[in-house]
Coordinates of C-alpha atoms in Angstrom, one line a residue:
M71 CA 0.0 0.0 0.0
N72 CA 1.4 3.5 -1.0
P73 CA 1.1 6.1 1.7
K74 CA -1.2 9.1 1.3
I75 CA 1.0 12.0 1.7
L76 CA 0.4 15.7 2.7
I77 CA 3.3 18.1 2.3
I78 CA 2.8 21.2 4.3
G79 CA 5.0 24.1 2.9
A80 CA 5.3 22.4 -0.5
C81 CA 6.4 25.6 -2.3
G82 CA 9.5 26.3 -0.2
Q83 CA 13.1 25.4 -0.9
I84 CA 13.0 21.7 0.2
G85 CA 9.2 21.4 -0.3
T86 CA 9.4 22.1 -4.0
E87 CA 11.9 19.2 -4.8
L88 CA 10.6 16.8 -2.3
T89 CA 7.1 17.0 -3.7
Q90 CA 8.3 16.1 -7.1
K91 CA 10.4 13.2 -6.0
L92 CA 7.6 11.9 -3.8
R93 CA 5.1 12.1 -6.6
K94 CA 7.4 10.1 -8.9
L95 CA 7.9 7.5 -6.1
Y96 CA 4.3 7.0 -4.9
G97 CA 2.2 8.4 -7.8
T98 CA 1.0 11.9 -8.4
E99 CA -2.5 11.3 -6.8
N100 CA -1.0 10.1 -3.5
V101 CA 1.0 13.3 -2.8
I102 CA -1.2 16.3 -1.9
A103 CA 1.0 19.5 -1.9
S104 CA -0.2 22.4 0.2
D105 CA 1.1 26.0 1.1
I106 CA -0.5 29.3 2.4
R107 CA -0.9 30.6 -1.2
K108 CA -1.1 29.2 -4.7
L109 CA 1.5 30.3 -6.9
N110 CA 2.0 29.5 -10.6
T111 CA 4.5 26.9 -10.0
D112 CA 5.3 23.3 -11.1
V113 CA 4.4 22.1 -7.6
V114 CA 0.9 23.6 -7.9
N115 CA 0.3 22.7 -11.5
S116 CA 1.7 19.1 -11.6
G117 CA -0.7 17.4 -9.2
P118 CA -3.2 17.8 -6.3
F119 CA -2.8 21.2 -4.4
E120 CA -4.5 22.7 -1.5
V121 CA -4.1 26.1 0.1
V122 CA -3.6 25.6 3.8
N123 CA -2.4 27.9 6.8
A124 CA 0.1 25.6 8.9
L125 CA -1.3 27.6 12.0
D126 CA -5.0 26.4 11.3
F127 CA -5.4 23.0 13.0
N128 CA -8.9 22.7 11.7
Q129 CA -7.7 23.3 7.9
I130 CA -5.0 20.6 8.5
E131 CA -7.4 18.1 9.9
H132 CA -9.8 18.7 7.2
L133 CA -7.4 17.9 4.6
V134 CA -6.2 14.8 6.5
E135 CA -9.9 13.5 6.5
V136 CA -10.9 14.4 2.9
H137 CA -7.6 12.9 1.4
Q138 CA -7.2 10.0 3.9
I139 CA -3.7 11.0 4.6
T140 CA -1.3 8.7 6.4
D141 CA 2.0 10.8 6.3
I142 CA 2.6 14.4 6.8
Y143 CA 5.9 16.2 5.8
L144 CA 5.7 19.5 7.7
M145 CA 8.1 21.7 5.9
A146 CA 6.7 25.2 6.7
A147 CA 9.1 27.3 8.7
L148 CA 10.5 30.7 9.1
L149 CA 14.2 30.3 8.4
S150 CA 17.2 31.7 10.3
A151 CA 17.8 35.1 8.9
T152 CA 14.3 35.7 8.5
A153 CA 13.1 34.6 11.7
E154 CA 15.6 37.1 13.5
K155 CA 13.6 39.9 12.0
N156 CA 10.3 38.7 13.4
P157 CA 10.9 36.4 16.4
A158 CA 7.2 36.3 17.8
F159 CA 5.9 35.1 14.5
A160 CA 8.9 32.7 13.9
W161 CA 8.1 31.0 17.3
D162 CA 4.4 30.9 16.5
L163 CA 4.8 29.3 13.1
N164 CA 7.6 26.9 13.9
M165 CA 6.1 25.6 17.2
N166 CA 2.4 25.6 16.7
S167 CA 2.5 23.9 13.2
L168 CA 4.4 21.1 14.8
F169 CA 2.0 20.8 17.7
H170 CA -0.9 20.6 15.2
V171 CA 0.6 17.5 13.3
L172 CA 1.7 15.8 16.5
N173 CA -1.7 16.1 17.8
L174 CA -3.3 14.5 14.8
A175 CA -0.8 11.6 15.1
K176 CA -1.6 11.4 18.8
A177 CA -5.3 11.2 17.9
K178 CA -4.4 8.4 15.5
K179 CA -5.6 10.3 12.6
I180 CA -2.2 9.8 10.8
K181 CA 0.6 7.3 10.9
K182 CA 3.8 9.1 10.5
I183 CA 5.4 12.5 10.5
F184 CA 8.6 14.0 9.1
W185 CA 9.7 17.2 10.7
P186 CA 13.0 18.9 9.7
S187 CA 15.4 20.2 12.4
S188 CA 18.7 22.0 11.6
I189 CA 22.1 22.6 12.6
A190 CA 20.8 25.8 14.1
V191 CA 20.0 23.8 17.4
F192 CA 23.8 24.0 18.1
G193 CA 25.3 27.2 19.5
P194 CA 28.4 28.9 20.5
T195 CA 29.1 26.6 23.3
T196 CA 28.8 23.4 21.0
P197 CA 32.0 21.7 20.0
K198 CA 32.8 23.2 16.5
E199 CA 34.5 20.4 14.6
N200 CA 32.8 16.9 14.2
T201 CA 29.8 18.0 16.3
P202 CA 28.5 14.8 18.0
Q203 CA 24.9 13.6 17.9
Y204 CA 24.6 14.3 21.7
T205 CA 26.1 17.5 22.7
V206 CA 25.8 21.0 24.5
M207 CA 22.9 22.7 22.6
E208 CA 22.4 26.3 23.6
P209 CA 21.1 27.9 20.2
S210 CA 21.4 31.7 19.9
T211 CA 18.9 32.3 17.3
V212 CA 15.0 32.2 17.3
Y213 CA 15.2 29.7 14.5
G214 CA 17.5 27.3 16.5
I215 CA 15.4 27.8 19.8
S216 CA 12.4 26.7 18.1
K217 CA 14.0 23.7 16.3
Q218 CA 15.5 22.6 19.7
A219 CA 12.2 22.9 21.5
G220 CA 10.6 21.1 18.5
E221 CA 13.1 18.2 18.9
R222 CA 12.3 17.9 22.5
W223 CA 8.4 17.7 21.8
C224 CA 8.9 15.1 18.9
E225 CA 10.7 12.9 21.4
Y226 CA 8.1 13.5 24.1
Y227 CA 5.3 12.5 21.7
H228 CA 7.0 9.5 20.7
N229 CA 7.9 8.4 24.1
I230 CA 4.5 9.3 25.9
Y231 CA 2.0 8.8 23.0
G232 CA 3.9 6.3 20.7
V233 CA 3.9 9.0 17.8
D234 CA 6.0 7.9 14.8
V235 CA 7.9 11.1 14.2
R236 CA 11.1 11.2 12.3
S237 CA 13.6 14.1 11.9
I238 CA 17.0 15.1 10.5
R239 CA 19.1 18.2 11.3
Y240 CA 19.7 19.7 7.9
P241 CA 23.0 21.4 7.2
G242 CA 23.0 24.1 4.7
L243 CA 21.1 23.1 1.7
I244 CA 22.2 24.1 -1.9
S245 CA 19.8 23.8 -4.8
W246 CA 19.6 25.0 -8.6
S247 CA 16.0 24.7 -8.9
T248 CA 14.6 27.1 -6.0
P249 CA 16.2 30.6 -5.1
P250 CA 17.5 31.1 -1.6
G251 CA 14.9 31.4 1.1
G252 CA 16.3 33.6 4.0
G253 CA 18.8 31.2 5.7
T254 CA 22.4 32.0 6.8
T255 CA 23.8 29.3 4.6
D256 CA 22.1 30.7 1.4
Y257 CA 25.2 32.5 0.2
A258 CA 26.3 29.0 -1.0
V259 CA 23.2 29.1 -3.4
D260 CA 23.3 32.8 -4.3
I261 CA 26.8 32.7 -5.1
F262 CA 26.2 30.5 -8.2
Y263 CA 23.4 32.6 -9.5
K264 CA 25.8 35.7 -9.3
A265 CA 28.8 33.9 -10.6
I266 CA 27.0 33.0 -13.8
A267 CA 25.1 36.3 -14.3
D268 CA 27.7 38.9 -13.1
K269 CA 30.9 36.9 -12.7
K270 CA 31.2 38.5 -9.2
Y271 CA 29.7 38.0 -5.7
E272 CA 29.6 40.1 -2.5
C273 CA 29.5 37.5 0.3
F274 CA 27.8 38.4 3.5
L275 CA 30.0 36.0 5.6
S276 CA 33.8 36.4 6.1
S277 CA 36.2 34.2 3.7
E278 CA 37.1 31.5 6.2
T279 CA 33.6 30.9 7.7
K280 CA 33.3 27.0 7.6
M281 CA 29.8 25.5 7.6
P282 CA 28.4 22.1 6.9
M283 CA 26.5 22.0 3.7
M284 CA 24.7 19.3 1.5
Y285 CA 23.5 19.3 -2.0
M286 CA 19.6 19.2 -2.3
D287 CA 19.5 15.8 -4.0
D288 CA 21.2 14.2 -1.0
A289 CA 18.9 16.1 1.4
I290 CA 15.9 14.9 -0.5
D291 CA 17.2 11.3 -0.6
A292 CA 17.9 11.4 3.3
T293 CA 14.4 12.6 3.9
I294 CA 12.6 9.9 2.0
N295 CA 15.0 7.2 3.1
I296 CA 14.5 8.0 6.8
M297 CA 10.6 7.7 6.1
K298 CA 11.1 4.6 4.4
A299 CA 13.2 2.9 7.0
P300 CA 11.5 0.3 9.3
A301 CA 10.4 1.9 12.6
E302 CA 12.7 -0.5 14.6
K303 CA 15.6 1.0 12.7
I304 CA 14.9 4.6 13.9
K305 CA 16.6 4.9 17.3
I306 CA 16.5 8.6 17.7
H307 CA 13.1 10.3 17.9
S308 CA 14.5 13.9 18.5
S309 CA 16.5 14.4 15.4
Y310 CA 19.5 12.8 13.6
N311 CA 22.7 14.6 12.6
L312 CA 23.1 14.6 8.9
A313 CA 26.4 15.6 7.0
A314 CA 27.9 15.7 3.6
M315 CA 30.7 18.3 3.1
S316 CA 32.0 21.4 4.9
F317 CA 33.6 24.4 3.3
T318 CA 34.3 28.1 3.5
P319 CA 33.5 30.8 1.0
T320 CA 37.1 30.9 -0.3
E321 CA 36.9 27.1 -1.0
I322 CA 33.6 27.3 -3.0
A323 CA 34.7 30.4 -4.8
N324 CA 37.9 28.6 -5.9
E325 CA 35.8 25.7 -7.1
I326 CA 33.7 28.1 -9.1
K327 CA 36.8 29.5 -10.7
K328 CA 37.5 26.2 -12.3
H329 CA 34.4 26.6 -14.3
I330 CA 34.3 30.4 -14.6
P331 CA 38.0 31.6 -14.4
E332 CA 37.0 35.3 -14.3
F333 CA 34.7 35.1 -11.2
T334 CA 35.7 37.3 -8.3
I335 CA 34.4 37.4 -4.8
T336 CA 34.7 40.1 -2.0
Y337 CA 33.5 40.0 1.6
E338 CA 31.0 42.3 3.5
P339 CA 30.0 40.3 6.6
D340 CA 26.6 41.5 8.0
F341 CA 24.3 40.4 11.0
R342 CA 24.5 36.8 9.5
Q343 CA 28.1 36.4 10.3
K344 CA 27.2 36.2 14.2
I345 CA 24.7 33.5 13.4
A346 CA 27.0 31.6 11.2
D347 CA 29.9 31.8 13.9
S348 CA 27.4 30.0 16.4
W349 CA 27.1 27.1 14.2
P350 CA 29.3 23.9 13.9
A351 CA 32.0 23.8 11.1
S352 CA 31.6 20.0 10.6
I353 CA 29.1 17.3 11.8
D354 CA 29.3 13.7 13.0
D355 CA 26.5 11.9 11.5
S356 CA 27.7 8.3 12.1
Q357 CA 24.4 7.5 13.9
A358 CA 22.3 8.1 10.9
R359 CA 24.7 6.2 8.8
E360 CA 24.6 3.1 11.1
D361 CA 20.8 3.2 12.1
W362 CA 19.2 3.8 8.6
E363 CA 22.1 3.4 6.3
W364 CA 22.4 7.1 5.4
K365 CA 25.1 7.9 2.7
H366 CA 25.7 11.2 0.8
T367 CA 26.6 11.2 -3.0
F368 CA 27.8 14.7 -3.7
D369 CA 31.0 16.5 -2.5
L370 CA 32.1 20.2 -3.3
E371 CA 33.5 19.4 -6.6
S372 CA 30.5 17.4 -8.0
M373 CA 28.1 19.7 -6.6
T374 CA 29.6 22.7 -8.2
K375 CA 29.9 21.1 -11.6
D376 CA 26.1 20.1 -11.3
M377 CA 25.0 23.6 -10.0
I378 CA 26.8 25.4 -13.0
E379 CA 25.5 22.9 -15.5
H380 CA 21.9 23.4 -14.4
L381 CA 21.8 27.2 -14.0
S382 CA 23.9 27.8 -17.1

């Protein structure tokens, strides 16, 4: 039996590609995309789409009943840099949307939840290199605070009510198919657009700011694979560390120059530098690799080549 899937926040950076991949996998009619507004995009036009406010429990419950949903992927969130500008709304959206789907699972109206966490759960006191699965977590951003609280609630609902909720801590995500969405790691997407269009880029982080990153193809695979894994393989019900590569703006710029020799980069760090400084430089994801056989495909070299081919 194919799952009946509802994706909340399907028009966002991850949701867009996740929707397409899930539709290929399970059939278009089994994957209901939803977002707060109906835009003229592939996600909206390529299959069932519903307008839904992630903060409205009744709307979500109605969709679950009408479409006989078994699995929810809750991708709606306010990201790091955007959340800093509107902390109260970020907390409201990031937390209450999660409670809505957790409570639907608690009431046995759905079987399974995917909820994304982030490296933003870590903070300035976390070990920077090879950040362990279990470590000090004192996030210093609104986004990070909401994700850390969300992890605790996911684990609580699993332990107390038996809710099957699965989560991964995404590093910075890089994609050619959707423009940057207001995250601190988004320079690594924007740099490609500017390299191709203008042959130059002004980076909002300093040259040696090293952060964990992942190509979107790998992130989508991880998301689908953790949901496909048998329940007994999922040992962590807060959120799994996930990693692929770590690099600095200098390193990605040098890789781009191999394809666009005239490309130049300058540095003008802004408020996002402080956010980046509070995050890890590299991640230990051995638990995900062990429990549900996670492995990445793309490194900096192969990702850069693929990005430039697609965007050109």
